[in-house]
Amino acid sequence: VSFGYEDVSPDEKTARVGGVFSNVAAKYDIMNDAMSGGMHRLWKDRFVRRVKPRSGEAILDMAGGTGDIAFRMAATGAEVTVADINQDMLDCGIERAMERGIEGLSWSCQNAEQLPYPSHMFDAYTIAFGIRNVTFIDRALAEAHRVLKHGGRFFCLEFSTVEWPGFKDAYDLYSERVVPQLGKAIAQDEDSYRYLVESIRRFPPMAEFEQMIRDAGFSQTKVEPIMGGLVAIHSGWKI
Ligand code: SAM
């Protein structure tokens, strides 16, 4: 199992990822704007448009962190559960929800690899910028499939592999040089942002990840690259 540049044991990865997000929780939202030039907002808007949440639907936003995806979905009247392995991220989300007057969300500390929910409970499962941090991705995908109803849909937003040649070089340089420095300046944490960059590099390419989703039992899988694959939306149905 990889953690940044190192190979570590599965337990060690889970613990270290916990440390990363506890360290960055308070500055997480500011850092997202700084690193992406605000673009993460547009990617998240687009993602939620694809999910098309409807009033009354039960939706599980896994690795929901500080609530960015859940807030967008709750606006439609869907019943959203935000689950995340890190209570510090959830606490920041609960505080943001109170500040914004967003009500009706459930917040729950859970590991995506092993969920306490009964099978066939949710109409949709979303995971944004979360799956690459999970130690055993196949277990998380199997759980996603299990907790969805028949006819339920799976959506994943994640950094992927940039395929535009010129852009790839600029992006690599930006990730290696600029992101850790931003992490140092804004969150006083260069190492966590080095991990985040390296975890993007190690994540499987789009087609390979789509195959993993199919292997978990999903049908009609699709991948939608955004900005040449900088980010991608993967989706599938449980039929
Ligand atoms: N979805 C939010 C967003 O788009 O802003 C948060 C994304 S943040 C980059 C990744 C989140 O994944 C963190 O909050 C982290 O705690 C969570 N995470 C990592 N491993 C997890 C696991 N095994 N189960 C559940 N959440 C996990």
Coordinates of C-alpha atoms in Angstrom, one line a residue, residues 8 20 48 57 79 82 100 118 123 133 158 160-161 187 190 196 199 205 225-226 235:
V8 CA 3.7 1.2 4.1
V20 CA -3.0 14.4 7.0
V48 CA -23.7 17.4 -8.6
E57 CA -33.8 10.7 -2.2
E79 CA -31.7 13.5 2.4
V82 CA -22.2 12.8 5.1
R100 CA -24.7 28.8 6.4
P118 CA -28.0 -2.2 5.8
D123 CA -30.6 5.9 -4.0
N133 CA -7.1 8.1 0.1
E158 CA -11.3 12.3 -8.5
S160 CA -6.9 11.6 -12.7
T161 CA -4.3 11.4 -15.4
A187 CA -1.6 25.5 6.2
E190 CA 4.3 21.0 3.4
L196 CA -1.8 14.6 -1.6
S199 CA -1.5 10.1 -4.0
P205 CA -5.7 5.8 -14.8
P225 CA -12.8 13.5 -18.2
I226 CA -12.6 17.2 -17.3
S235 CA -20.3 6.7 -12.7

